[in-house]
Amino acid sequence: MIGLHDYPSLALFARVVHLRSFSAAAREAGIAKSAVSRRIAQLEELLGVRLLQRSTRAIAVTEEGLRVYEQCAALVAAAAAAEEVAGGAKGDVRGTLRVNAPVTFAQMYLARTLAEFLAKHPGLEVHLSTEDRIVDMVEGGFDIVIRIGRLANSTLVARKLASDRLVVCASPAYLRAHGEPSTPQDLASHECLHYGLVARADEWRFRGPQGPLAIPTRGRFVATNGTVLREAALAGAGLVVLPLFMVAREVAAGELRLVLEGTRRAAIGIYAVTVHRTHAPPKVRAFLDFAAKYFEGYDWTTKGARI
């Protein structure tokens, strides 16, 4: 049975997972690495489960360890919140906020959002990493991960920051040369650029009279970054499926044209995802509130930055 005297070990386990390192957790706690390893081993024995898989180069959190970590992280966050209130420092956001986001969204919007947030909190430091592939929050040690699209069910907690939709577009020059598709089925005779991190059948999906409609497409240009696909479309390489936030300014300027409007699926969301169901650290709560207000009613056409 877990007692009060075991709480420091639970907190230490949370720091090991968050930092992905016994050594880093030991330095932070001011104790020897061997002491950290011993206390985690004792905690595993007490709980009767393996929390971490250790190797010479890295640690990996087990499925049971992830569930325990979520509770331990909540415990640590609650302690931090209590210290904040007791010390009279409520609202004083400090420490390091670790954020992960898709490359293009980070470049076009999130960097400016974070810059404004930092200006309000001099005691805070932000570490932003960018990755278009889905990352593991726990393994990556992230406080917040920005995700775009429909979220799968998970133990993570998502806060919606903004809405957007996927659109199909191409350059006027391409459409003059190849014609404009009037139905999804017309795409069979077009060059359809492909985002290599998803299946074509999922990328080129539409709404038909009988429900979802996946259109077989072809195309000779494949990339794993949305900005690259946008630039290829601007150069006349073909049709492309992208979030509106990536092409709104180009559409408004006449550099790209939307096609097949009304045939796509419902709107997609832009979410800030955390592991905290309750008692999120002050830095996380502050950013979630700031970002939700920042993107409320956001106009992608006038505020989108070209990169």
PDB file of C-alpha atoms in Angstrom:
ATOM      1  CA  MET A   1       0.000   0.000   0.000  1.00  0.00           C
ATOM      2  CA  ILE A   2       1.250   3.460  -0.903  1.00  0.00           C
ATOM      3  CA  GLY A   3       1.887   5.636   2.137  1.00  0.00           C
ATOM      4  CA  LEU A   4       2.777   9.281   2.586  1.00  0.00           C
ATOM      5  CA  HIS A   5       6.453   8.365   2.866  1.00  0.00           C
ATOM      6  CA  ASP A   6       6.273   6.961  -0.703  1.00  0.00           C
ATOM      7  CA  TYR A   7       5.126  10.261  -2.272  1.00  0.00           C
ATOM      8  CA  PRO A   8       8.700  11.531  -2.894  1.00  0.00           C
ATOM      9  CA  SER A   9       9.432   8.366  -4.882  1.00  0.00           C
ATOM     10  CA  LEU A  10       6.281   8.872  -6.944  1.00  0.00           C
ATOM     11  CA  ALA A  11       7.340  12.447  -7.664  1.00  0.00           C
ATOM     12  CA  LEU A  12      10.838  11.265  -8.543  1.00  0.00           C
ATOM     13  CA  PHE A  13       9.428   8.702 -10.962  1.00  0.00           C
ATOM     14  CA  ALA A  14       7.412  11.478 -12.645  1.00  0.00           C
ATOM     15  CA  ARG A  15      10.588  13.525 -13.120  1.00  0.00           C
ATOM     16  CA  VAL A  16      12.497  10.555 -14.539  1.00  0.00           C
ATOM     17  CA  VAL A  17       9.761  10.041 -17.129  1.00  0.00           C
ATOM     18  CA  HIS A  18       9.414  13.745 -17.906  1.00  0.00           C
ATOM     19  CA  LEU A  19      13.164  14.228 -18.344  1.00  0.00           C
ATOM     20  CA  ARG A  20      13.666  10.798 -19.955  1.00  0.00           C
ATOM     21  CA  SER A  21      16.788  10.361 -17.875  1.00  0.00           C
ATOM     22  CA  PHE A  22      17.835   8.993 -14.513  1.00  0.00           C
ATOM     23  CA  SER A  23      20.872  11.275 -14.581  1.00  0.00           C
ATOM     24  CA  ALA A  24      18.871  14.431 -15.262  1.00  0.00           C
ATOM     25  CA  ALA A  25      16.368  13.559 -12.531  1.00  0.00           C
ATOM     26  CA  ALA A  26      19.227  12.890 -10.127  1.00  0.00           C
ATOM     27  CA  ARG A  27      20.834  16.263 -10.883  1.00  0.00           C
ATOM     28  CA  GLU A  28      17.520  18.030 -10.434  1.00  0.00           C
ATOM     29  CA  ALA A  29      16.867  16.262  -7.121  1.00  0.00           C
ATOM     30  CA  GLY A  30      20.457  16.708  -5.915  1.00  0.00           C
ATOM     31  CA  ILE A  31      21.007  13.007  -5.271  1.00  0.00           C
ATOM     32  CA  ALA A  32      23.096  10.253  -6.849  1.00  0.00           C
ATOM     33  CA  LYS A  33      21.888   8.498  -9.988  1.00  0.00           C
ATOM     34  CA  SER A  34      22.180   5.169  -8.163  1.00  0.00           C
ATOM     35  CA  ALA A  35      19.809   6.473  -5.486  1.00  0.00           C
ATOM     36  CA  VAL A  36      17.247   7.391  -8.127  1.00  0.00           C
ATOM     37  CA  SER A  37      17.508   3.949  -9.723  1.00  0.00           C
ATOM     38  CA  ARG A  38      17.174   2.266  -6.339  1.00  0.00           C
ATOM     39  CA  ARG A  39      14.088   4.272  -5.377  1.00  0.00           C
ATOM     40  CA  ILE A  40      12.379   3.553  -8.705  1.00  0.00           C
ATOM     41  CA  ALA A  41      13.147  -0.156  -8.266  1.00  0.00           C
ATOM     42  CA  GLN A  42      11.645  -0.032  -4.762  1.00  0.00           C
ATOM     43  CA  LEU A  43       8.565   1.703  -6.156  1.00  0.00           C
ATOM     44  CA  GLU A  44       8.176  -1.010  -8.803  1.00  0.00           C
ATOM     45  CA  GLU A  45       8.439  -3.680  -6.114  1.00  0.00           C
ATOM     46  CA  LEU A  46       5.872  -1.865  -3.983  1.00  0.00           C
ATOM     47  CA  LEU A  47       3.409  -1.514  -6.872  1.00  0.00           C
ATOM     48  CA  GLY A  48       4.123  -4.962  -8.281  1.00  0.00           C
ATOM     49  CA  VAL A  49       4.563  -3.748 -11.862  1.00  0.00           C
ATOM     50  CA  ARG A  50       7.413  -2.830 -14.174  1.00  0.00           C
ATOM     51  CA  LEU A  51       7.311   0.949 -14.705  1.00  0.00           C
ATOM     52  CA  LEU A  52      10.323   1.435 -16.965  1.00  0.00           C
ATOM     53  CA  GLN A  53      12.248  -0.600 -19.496  1.00  0.00           C
ATOM     54  CA  ARG A  54      15.921   0.303 -19.081  1.00  0.00           C
ATOM     55  CA  SER A  55      18.724   0.066 -21.617  1.00  0.00           C
ATOM     56  CA  THR A  56      22.234   1.461 -21.837  1.00  0.00           C
ATOM     57  CA  ARG A  57      21.060   4.309 -24.066  1.00  0.00           C
ATOM     58  CA  ALA A  58      17.485   5.143 -23.116  1.00  0.00           C
ATOM     59  CA  ILE A  59      14.494   4.385 -20.958  1.00  0.00           C
ATOM     60  CA  ALA A  60      11.020   3.482 -22.172  1.00  0.00           C
ATOM     61  CA  VAL A  61       7.816   3.735 -20.177  1.00  0.00           C
ATOM     62  CA  THR A  62       5.718   0.579 -19.960  1.00  0.00           C
ATOM     63  CA  GLU A  63       1.952   0.638 -20.403  1.00  0.00           C
ATOM     64  CA  GLU A  64       1.525   0.326 -16.629  1.00  0.00           C
ATOM     65  CA  GLY A  65       4.202   2.964 -16.119  1.00  0.00           C
ATOM     66  CA  LEU A  66       2.312   5.407 -18.326  1.00  0.00           C
ATOM     67  CA  ARG A  67      -0.836   5.026 -16.261  1.00  0.00           C
ATOM     68  CA  VAL A  68       1.128   5.491 -13.039  1.00  0.00           C
ATOM     69  CA  TYR A  69       2.954   8.496 -14.525  1.00  0.00           C
ATOM     70  CA  GLU A  70      -0.314  10.269 -15.330  1.00  0.00           C
ATOM     71  CA  GLN A  71      -1.327  10.034 -11.679  1.00  0.00           C
ATOM     72  CA  CYS A  72       2.140  10.976 -10.432  1.00  0.00           C
ATOM     73  CA  ALA A  73       2.265  13.984 -12.771  1.00  0.00           C
ATOM     74  CA  ALA A  74      -1.090  15.120 -11.400  1.00  0.00           C
ATOM     75  CA  LEU A  75       0.282  14.742  -7.869  1.00  0.00           C
ATOM     76  CA  VAL A  76       3.356  16.832  -8.673  1.00  0.00           C
ATOM     77  CA  ALA A  77       1.246  19.466 -10.419  1.00  0.00           C
ATOM     78  CA  ALA A  78      -1.094  19.676  -7.432  1.00  0.00           C
ATOM     79  CA  ALA A  79       1.884  20.190  -5.120  1.00  0.00           C
ATOM     80  CA  ALA A  80       3.217  22.939  -7.376  1.00  0.00           C
ATOM     81  CA  ALA A  81      -0.172  24.637  -7.407  1.00  0.00           C
ATOM     82  CA  ALA A  82      -0.396  24.430  -3.607  1.00  0.00           C
ATOM     83  CA  GLU A  83       3.073  25.952  -3.284  1.00  0.00           C
ATOM     84  CA  GLU A  84       2.056  28.743  -5.629  1.00  0.00           C
ATOM     85  CA  VAL A  85      -0.994  29.631  -3.558  1.00  0.00           C
ATOM     86  CA  ALA A  86       0.802  29.273  -0.219  1.00  0.00           C
ATOM     87  CA  GLY A  87       3.657  31.464  -1.393  1.00  0.00           C
ATOM     88  CA  GLY A  88       1.355  34.180  -2.604  1.00  0.00           C
ATOM     89  CA  ALA A  89       2.664  33.783  -6.127  1.00  0.00           C
ATOM     90  CA  LYS A  90      -0.582  32.865  -7.840  1.00  0.00           C
ATOM     91  CA  GLY A  91      -0.335  33.668 -11.533  1.00  0.00           C
ATOM     92  CA  ASP A  92       3.467  33.796 -11.470  1.00  0.00           C
ATOM     93  CA  VAL A  93       4.361  31.501 -14.369  1.00  0.00           C
ATOM     94  CA  ARG A  94       7.910  30.142 -14.199  1.00  0.00           C
ATOM     95  CA  GLY A  95      10.044  27.251 -15.353  1.00  0.00           C
ATOM     96  CA  THR A  96      10.386  25.635 -18.770  1.00  0.00           C
ATOM     97  CA  LEU A  97       7.418  24.935 -21.034  1.00  0.00           C
ATOM     98  CA  ARG A  98       8.159  22.163 -23.533  1.00  0.00           C
ATOM     99  CA  VAL A  99       5.959  22.316 -26.622  1.00  0.00           C
ATOM    100  CA  ASN A 100       5.817  20.176 -29.756  1.00  0.00           C
ATOM    101  CA  ALA A 101       3.915  21.196 -32.896  1.00  0.00           C
ATOM    102  CA  PRO A 102       3.626  20.464 -36.620  1.00  0.00           C
ATOM    103  CA  VAL A 103       6.349  22.251 -38.588  1.00  0.00           C
ATOM    104  CA  THR A 104       4.267  24.572 -40.739  1.00  0.00           C
ATOM    105  CA  PHE A 105       1.795  25.556 -38.013  1.00  0.00           C
ATOM    106  CA  ALA A 106       4.699  26.365 -35.709  1.00  0.00           C
ATOM    107  CA  GLN A 107       6.355  28.509 -38.363  1.00  0.00           C
ATOM    108  CA  MET A 108       3.232  30.338 -39.485  1.00  0.00           C
ATOM    109  CA  TYR A 109       1.400  30.877 -36.202  1.00  0.00           C
ATOM    110  CA  LEU A 110       2.736  29.272 -33.042  1.00  0.00           C
ATOM    111  CA  ALA A 111       6.101  31.045 -32.922  1.00  0.00           C
ATOM    112  CA  ARG A 112       4.342  34.408 -32.731  1.00  0.00           C
ATOM    113  CA  THR A 113       1.857  33.089 -30.198  1.00  0.00           C
ATOM    114  CA  LEU A 114       4.658  31.864 -27.950  1.00  0.00           C
ATOM    115  CA  ALA A 115       6.585  35.121 -28.370  1.00  0.00           C
ATOM    116  CA  GLU A 116       3.608  37.110 -27.081  1.00  0.00           C
ATOM    117  CA  PHE A 117       3.119  34.622 -24.249  1.00  0.00           C
ATOM    118  CA  LEU A 118       6.774  34.920 -23.204  1.00  0.00           C
ATOM    119  CA  ALA A 119       6.513  38.696 -23.146  1.00  0.00           C
ATOM    120  CA  LYS A 120       3.848  38.376 -20.458  1.00  0.00           C
ATOM    121  CA  HIS A 121       5.880  35.950 -18.326  1.00  0.00           C
ATOM    122  CA  PRO A 122       9.544  36.971 -17.859  1.00  0.00           C
ATOM    123  CA  GLY A 123      10.220  33.994 -15.590  1.00  0.00           C
ATOM    124  CA  LEU A 124       9.288  31.440 -18.240  1.00  0.00           C
ATOM    125  CA  GLU A 125      11.408  29.670 -20.846  1.00  0.00           C
ATOM    126  CA  VAL A 126       9.918  27.881 -23.874  1.00  0.00           C
ATOM    127  CA  HIS A 127      11.446  24.922 -25.695  1.00  0.00           C
ATOM    128  CA  LEU A 128       9.586  24.399 -29.000  1.00  0.00           C
ATOM    129  CA  SER A 129      10.289  21.355 -31.153  1.00  0.00           C
ATOM    130  CA  THR A 130       8.620  20.728 -34.505  1.00  0.00           C
ATOM    131  CA  GLU A 131       7.616  17.399 -35.985  1.00  0.00           C
ATOM    132  CA  ASP A 132       4.968  16.479 -38.542  1.00  0.00           C
ATOM    133  CA  ARG A 133       4.784  12.879 -37.328  1.00  0.00           C
ATOM    134  CA  ILE A 134       2.746  11.983 -34.242  1.00  0.00           C
ATOM    135  CA  VAL A 135       4.968  12.096 -31.162  1.00  0.00           C
ATOM    136  CA  ASP A 136       4.710  10.337 -27.803  1.00  0.00           C
ATOM    137  CA  MET A 137       4.126  13.003 -25.167  1.00  0.00           C
ATOM    138  CA  VAL A 138       5.547  11.011 -22.296  1.00  0.00           C
ATOM    139  CA  GLU A 139       8.577   9.692 -24.156  1.00  0.00           C
ATOM    140  CA  GLY A 140       9.237  13.155 -25.548  1.00  0.00           C
ATOM    141  CA  GLY A 141       8.889  14.887 -22.194  1.00  0.00           C
ATOM    142  CA  PHE A 142       6.462  17.476 -23.610  1.00  0.00           C
ATOM    143  CA  ASP A 143       4.105  19.607 -21.545  1.00  0.00           C
ATOM    144  CA  ILE A 144       1.922  20.443 -24.552  1.00  0.00           C
ATOM    145  CA  VAL A 145       1.620  18.960 -28.030  1.00  0.00           C
ATOM    146  CA  ILE A 146      -0.276  20.759 -30.788  1.00  0.00           C
ATOM    147  CA  ARG A 147      -2.241  18.378 -32.998  1.00  0.00           C
ATOM    148  CA  ILE A 148      -4.350  19.114 -36.053  1.00  0.00           C
ATOM    149  CA  GLY A 149      -7.197  16.924 -37.263  1.00  0.00           C
ATOM    150  CA  ARG A 150      -9.478  14.432 -35.621  1.00  0.00           C
ATOM    151  CA  LEU A 151      -8.085  13.024 -32.404  1.00  0.00           C
ATOM    152  CA  ALA A 152      -8.144   9.328 -31.581  1.00  0.00           C
ATOM    153  CA  ASN A 153      -9.445   8.260 -28.193  1.00  0.00           C
ATOM    154  CA  SER A 154      -6.655   8.226 -25.622  1.00  0.00           C
ATOM    155  CA  THR A 155      -5.832   8.990 -22.017  1.00  0.00           C
ATOM    156  CA  LEU A 156      -4.524  12.403 -23.068  1.00  0.00           C
ATOM    157  CA  VAL A 157      -6.484  15.616 -22.528  1.00  0.00           C
ATOM    158  CA  ALA A 158      -7.185  17.904 -25.489  1.00  0.00           C
ATOM    159  CA  ARG A 159      -8.272  21.535 -25.491  1.00  0.00           C
ATOM    160  CA  LYS A 160      -9.555  22.898 -28.783  1.00  0.00           C
ATOM    161  CA  LEU A 161      -7.845  26.133 -29.792  1.00  0.00           C
ATOM    162  CA  ALA A 162      -9.355  26.752 -33.233  1.00  0.00           C
ATOM    163  CA  SER A 163     -11.312  25.216 -36.087  1.00  0.00           C
ATOM    164  CA  ASP A 164     -10.255  24.790 -39.675  1.00  0.00           C
ATOM    165  CA  ARG A 165     -11.092  22.630 -42.665  1.00  0.00           C
ATOM    166  CA  LEU A 166      -9.244  20.724 -45.353  1.00  0.00           C
ATOM    167  CA  VAL A 167      -9.533  22.208 -48.845  1.00  0.00           C
ATOM    168  CA  VAL A 168      -8.539  21.161 -52.344  1.00  0.00           C
ATOM    169  CA  CYS A 169      -6.746  23.783 -54.403  1.00  0.00           C
ATOM    170  CA  ALA A 170      -4.451  24.350 -57.346  1.00  0.00           C
ATOM    171  CA  SER A 171      -2.805  27.217 -59.176  1.00  0.00           C
ATOM    172  CA  PRO A 172      -4.786  29.030 -61.912  1.00  0.00           C
ATOM    173  CA  ALA A 173      -2.073  28.018 -64.372  1.00  0.00           C
ATOM    174  CA  TYR A 174      -2.556  24.315 -63.597  1.00  0.00           C
ATOM    175  CA  LEU A 175      -6.332  24.596 -63.914  1.00  0.00           C
ATOM    176  CA  ARG A 176      -6.051  26.405 -67.246  1.00  0.00           C
ATOM    177  CA  ALA A 177      -3.783  23.672 -68.568  1.00  0.00           C
ATOM    178  CA  HIS A 178      -5.645  20.648 -67.214  1.00  0.00           C
ATOM    179  CA  GLY A 179      -9.192  21.831 -66.548  1.00  0.00           C
ATOM    180  CA  GLU A 180     -11.032  22.196 -63.268  1.00  0.00           C
ATOM    181  CA  PRO A 181     -12.509  19.046 -61.687  1.00  0.00           C
ATOM    182  CA  SER A 182     -16.247  19.370 -61.111  1.00  0.00           C
ATOM    183  CA  THR A 183     -16.688  16.091 -59.204  1.00  0.00           C
ATOM    184  CA  PRO A 184     -14.313  14.060 -57.031  1.00  0.00           C
ATOM    185  CA  GLN A 185     -14.328  11.338 -59.689  1.00  0.00           C
ATOM    186  CA  ASP A 186     -12.668  13.798 -62.112  1.00  0.00           C
ATOM    187  CA  LEU A 187      -9.505  13.617 -59.998  1.00  0.00           C
ATOM    188  CA  ALA A 188      -8.595  10.327 -61.712  1.00  0.00           C
ATOM    189  CA  SER A 189      -7.257  12.328 -64.654  1.00  0.00           C
ATOM    190  CA  HIS A 190      -5.364  14.914 -62.579  1.00  0.00           C
ATOM    191  CA  GLU A 191      -1.988  15.207 -60.892  1.00  0.00           C
ATOM    192  CA  CYS A 192      -2.771  14.927 -57.169  1.00  0.00           C
ATOM    193  CA  LEU A 193       0.082  15.858 -54.867  1.00  0.00           C
ATOM    194  CA  HIS A 194       0.497  13.476 -51.941  1.00  0.00           C
ATOM    195  CA  TYR A 195       1.271  14.095 -48.256  1.00  0.00           C
ATOM    196  CA  GLY A 196       3.449  11.079 -47.535  1.00  0.00           C
ATOM    197  CA  LEU A 197       2.600  10.701 -43.833  1.00  0.00           C
ATOM    198  CA  VAL A 198      -0.972   9.565 -44.537  1.00  0.00           C
ATOM    199  CA  ALA A 199      -2.496   7.066 -46.949  1.00  0.00           C
ATOM    200  CA  ARG A 200      -3.779   8.455 -50.237  1.00  0.00           C
ATOM    201  CA  ALA A 201      -7.182   6.920 -49.517  1.00  0.00           C
ATOM    202  CA  ASP A 202      -7.418   8.957 -46.311  1.00  0.00           C
ATOM    203  CA  GLU A 203      -5.997  12.106 -47.900  1.00  0.00           C
ATOM    204  CA  TRP A 204      -8.320  12.204 -50.921  1.00  0.00           C
ATOM    205  CA  ARG A 205     -11.573  11.397 -49.141  1.00  0.00           C
ATOM    206  CA  PHE A 206     -14.874  13.102 -49.919  1.00  0.00           C
ATOM    207  CA  ARG A 207     -18.548  13.002 -49.037  1.00  0.00           C
ATOM    208  CA  GLY A 208     -20.702  11.090 -51.483  1.00  0.00           C
ATOM    209  CA  PRO A 209     -24.457  10.402 -51.621  1.00  0.00           C
ATOM    210  CA  GLN A 210     -23.907   7.059 -49.908  1.00  0.00           C
ATOM    211  CA  GLY A 211     -21.402   8.323 -47.320  1.00  0.00           C
ATOM    212  CA  PRO A 212     -17.617   8.680 -47.279  1.00  0.00           C
ATOM    213  CA  LEU A 213     -16.003   8.389 -50.682  1.00  0.00           C
ATOM    214  CA  ALA A 214     -12.312   7.571 -51.162  1.00  0.00           C
ATOM    215  CA  ILE A 215     -11.070   8.522 -54.605  1.00  0.00           C
ATOM    216  CA  PRO A 216      -8.154   6.619 -56.197  1.00  0.00           C
ATOM    217  CA  THR A 217      -5.673   9.292 -57.262  1.00  0.00           C
ATOM    218  CA  ARG A 218      -2.293   9.451 -58.882  1.00  0.00           C
ATOM    219  CA  GLY A 219       0.482  11.985 -58.705  1.00  0.00           C
ATOM    220  CA  ARG A 220       4.217  12.130 -59.204  1.00  0.00           C
ATOM    221  CA  PHE A 221       5.000  14.517 -56.350  1.00  0.00           C
ATOM    222  CA  VAL A 222       5.133  13.218 -52.765  1.00  0.00           C
ATOM    223  CA  ALA A 223       6.376  15.150 -49.714  1.00  0.00           C
ATOM    224  CA  THR A 224       6.158  14.800 -45.947  1.00  0.00           C
ATOM    225  CA  ASN A 225       5.758  18.535 -45.275  1.00  0.00           C
ATOM    226  CA  GLY A 226       2.739  20.699 -46.022  1.00  0.00           C
ATOM    227  CA  THR A 227       4.758  23.803 -46.899  1.00  0.00           C
ATOM    228  CA  VAL A 228       6.593  21.870 -49.600  1.00  0.00           C
ATOM    229  CA  LEU A 229       3.296  20.665 -51.058  1.00  0.00           C
ATOM    230  CA  ARG A 230       1.889  24.200 -51.047  1.00  0.00           C
ATOM    231  CA  GLU A 231       4.923  25.522 -52.912  1.00  0.00           C
ATOM    232  CA  ALA A 232       4.627  22.708 -55.449  1.00  0.00           C
ATOM    233  CA  ALA A 233       0.960  23.575 -55.988  1.00  0.00           C
ATOM    234  CA  LEU A 234       1.855  27.255 -56.429  1.00  0.00           C
ATOM    235  CA  ALA A 235       4.364  26.177 -59.071  1.00  0.00           C
ATOM    236  CA  GLY A 236       1.616  24.359 -60.979  1.00  0.00           C
ATOM    237  CA  ALA A 237       2.576  20.773 -60.094  1.00  0.00           C
ATOM    238  CA  GLY A 238      -0.987  19.679 -59.385  1.00  0.00           C
ATOM    239  CA  LEU A 239      -3.928  19.676 -56.992  1.00  0.00           C
ATOM    240  CA  VAL A 240      -3.297  19.495 -53.269  1.00  0.00           C
ATOM    241  CA  VAL A 241      -5.254  18.858 -50.056  1.00  0.00           C
ATOM    242  CA  LEU A 242      -4.206  21.178 -47.219  1.00  0.00           C
ATOM    243  CA  PRO A 243      -5.692  22.888 -44.170  1.00  0.00           C
ATOM    244  CA  LEU A 244      -7.169  26.263 -45.100  1.00  0.00           C
ATOM    245  CA  PHE A 245      -4.814  28.036 -42.677  1.00  0.00           C
ATOM    246  CA  MET A 246      -1.903  27.095 -44.937  1.00  0.00           C
ATOM    247  CA  VAL A 247      -3.332  28.519 -48.152  1.00  0.00           C
ATOM    248  CA  ALA A 248      -5.869  31.190 -47.117  1.00  0.00           C
ATOM    249  CA  ARG A 249      -3.663  34.128 -48.070  1.00  0.00           C
ATOM    250  CA  GLU A 250      -2.677  32.575 -51.389  1.00  0.00           C
ATOM    251  CA  VAL A 251      -6.344  31.941 -52.183  1.00  0.00           C
ATOM    252  CA  ALA A 252      -7.238  35.530 -51.270  1.00  0.00           C
ATOM    253  CA  ALA A 253      -4.410  36.778 -53.508  1.00  0.00           C
ATOM    254  CA  GLY A 254      -5.538  34.637 -56.442  1.00  0.00           C
ATOM    255  CA  GLU A 255      -2.367  32.537 -56.420  1.00  0.00           C
ATOM    256  CA  LEU A 256      -4.362  29.391 -55.636  1.00  0.00           C
ATOM    257  CA  ARG A 257      -7.995  28.518 -56.348  1.00  0.00           C
ATOM    258  CA  LEU A 258     -10.277  26.315 -54.271  1.00  0.00           C
ATOM    259  CA  VAL A 259     -12.015  23.497 -56.149  1.00  0.00           C
ATOM    260  CA  LEU A 260     -14.591  20.848 -55.249  1.00  0.00           C
ATOM    261  CA  GLU A 261     -15.959  23.040 -52.467  1.00  0.00           C
ATOM    262  CA  GLY A 262     -18.729  21.368 -50.465  1.00  0.00           C
ATOM    263  CA  THR A 263     -17.472  17.854 -51.156  1.00  0.00           C
ATOM    264  CA  ARG A 264     -14.987  17.561 -48.303  1.00  0.00           C
ATOM    265  CA  ARG A 265     -15.627  16.176 -44.812  1.00  0.00           C
ATOM    266  CA  ALA A 266     -16.490  18.233 -41.730  1.00  0.00           C
ATOM    267  CA  ALA A 267     -14.193  20.743 -40.092  1.00  0.00           C
ATOM    268  CA  ILE A 268     -10.986  19.720 -38.358  1.00  0.00           C
ATOM    269  CA  GLY A 269      -9.737  21.032 -35.040  1.00  0.00           C
ATOM    270  CA  ILE A 270      -6.462  22.477 -33.819  1.00  0.00           C
ATOM    271  CA  TYR A 271      -5.835  21.126 -30.322  1.00  0.00           C
ATOM    272  CA  ALA A 272      -3.431  21.595 -27.454  1.00  0.00           C
ATOM    273  CA  VAL A 273      -2.918  18.167 -25.888  1.00  0.00           C
ATOM    274  CA  THR A 274      -1.588  17.525 -22.365  1.00  0.00           C
ATOM    275  CA  VAL A 275      -1.326  14.574 -19.988  1.00  0.00           C
ATOM    276  CA  HIS A 276      -2.994  16.440 -17.140  1.00  0.00           C
ATOM    277  CA  ARG A 277      -6.644  15.757 -16.411  1.00  0.00           C
ATOM    278  CA  THR A 278      -6.552  17.790 -13.208  1.00  0.00           C
ATOM    279  CA  HIS A 279      -4.079  20.089 -11.478  1.00  0.00           C
ATOM    280  CA  ALA A 280      -2.102  21.060 -14.569  1.00  0.00           C
ATOM    281  CA  PRO A 281       1.030  23.086 -13.719  1.00  0.00           C
ATOM    282  CA  PRO A 282       0.517  26.874 -13.744  1.00  0.00           C
ATOM    283  CA  LYS A 283       2.661  27.277 -16.880  1.00  0.00           C
ATOM    284  CA  VAL A 284       0.466  24.793 -18.758  1.00  0.00           C
ATOM    285  CA  ARG A 285      -2.807  26.315 -17.572  1.00  0.00           C
ATOM    286  CA  ALA A 286      -1.585  29.796 -18.424  1.00  0.00           C
ATOM    287  CA  PHE A 287      -0.577  28.863 -21.957  1.00  0.00           C
ATOM    288  CA  LEU A 288      -3.779  26.937 -22.652  1.00  0.00           C
ATOM    289  CA  ASP A 289      -5.863  29.940 -21.572  1.00  0.00           C
ATOM    290  CA  PHE A 290      -3.679  32.346 -23.539  1.00  0.00           C
ATOM    291  CA  ALA A 291      -3.684  30.252 -26.719  1.00  0.00           C
ATOM    292  CA  ALA A 292      -7.441  29.629 -26.587  1.00  0.00           C
ATOM    293  CA  LYS A 293      -8.059  33.375 -26.377  1.00  0.00           C
ATOM    294  CA  TYR A 294      -5.374  34.139 -28.988  1.00  0.00           C
ATOM    295  CA  PHE A 295      -6.934  31.867 -31.617  1.00  0.00           C
ATOM    296  CA  GLU A 296     -10.573  32.603 -30.781  1.00  0.00           C
ATOM    297  CA  GLY A 297     -12.210  33.739 -34.013  1.00  0.00           C
ATOM    298  CA  TYR A 298      -8.813  33.759 -35.733  1.00  0.00           C
ATOM    299  CA  ASP A 299      -8.862  34.988 -39.347  1.00  0.00           C
ATOM    300  CA  TRP A 300      -6.511  32.764 -41.314  1.00  0.00           C
ATOM    301  CA  THR A 301      -6.781  35.024 -44.373  1.00  0.00           C
ATOM    302  CA  THR A 302      -5.487  38.231 -42.780  1.00  0.00           C
ATOM    303  CA  LYS A 303      -3.173  36.797 -40.127  1.00  0.00           C
ATOM    304  CA  GLY A 304      -1.574  33.891 -41.922  1.00  0.00           C
ATOM    305  CA  ALA A 305       2.126  34.422 -42.498  1.00  0.00           C
ATOM    306  CA  ARG A 306       3.755  33.328 -45.734  1.00  0.00           C
ATOM    307  CA  ILE A 307       6.892  31.224 -45.236  1.00  0.00           C
TER     308      ILE A 307
END
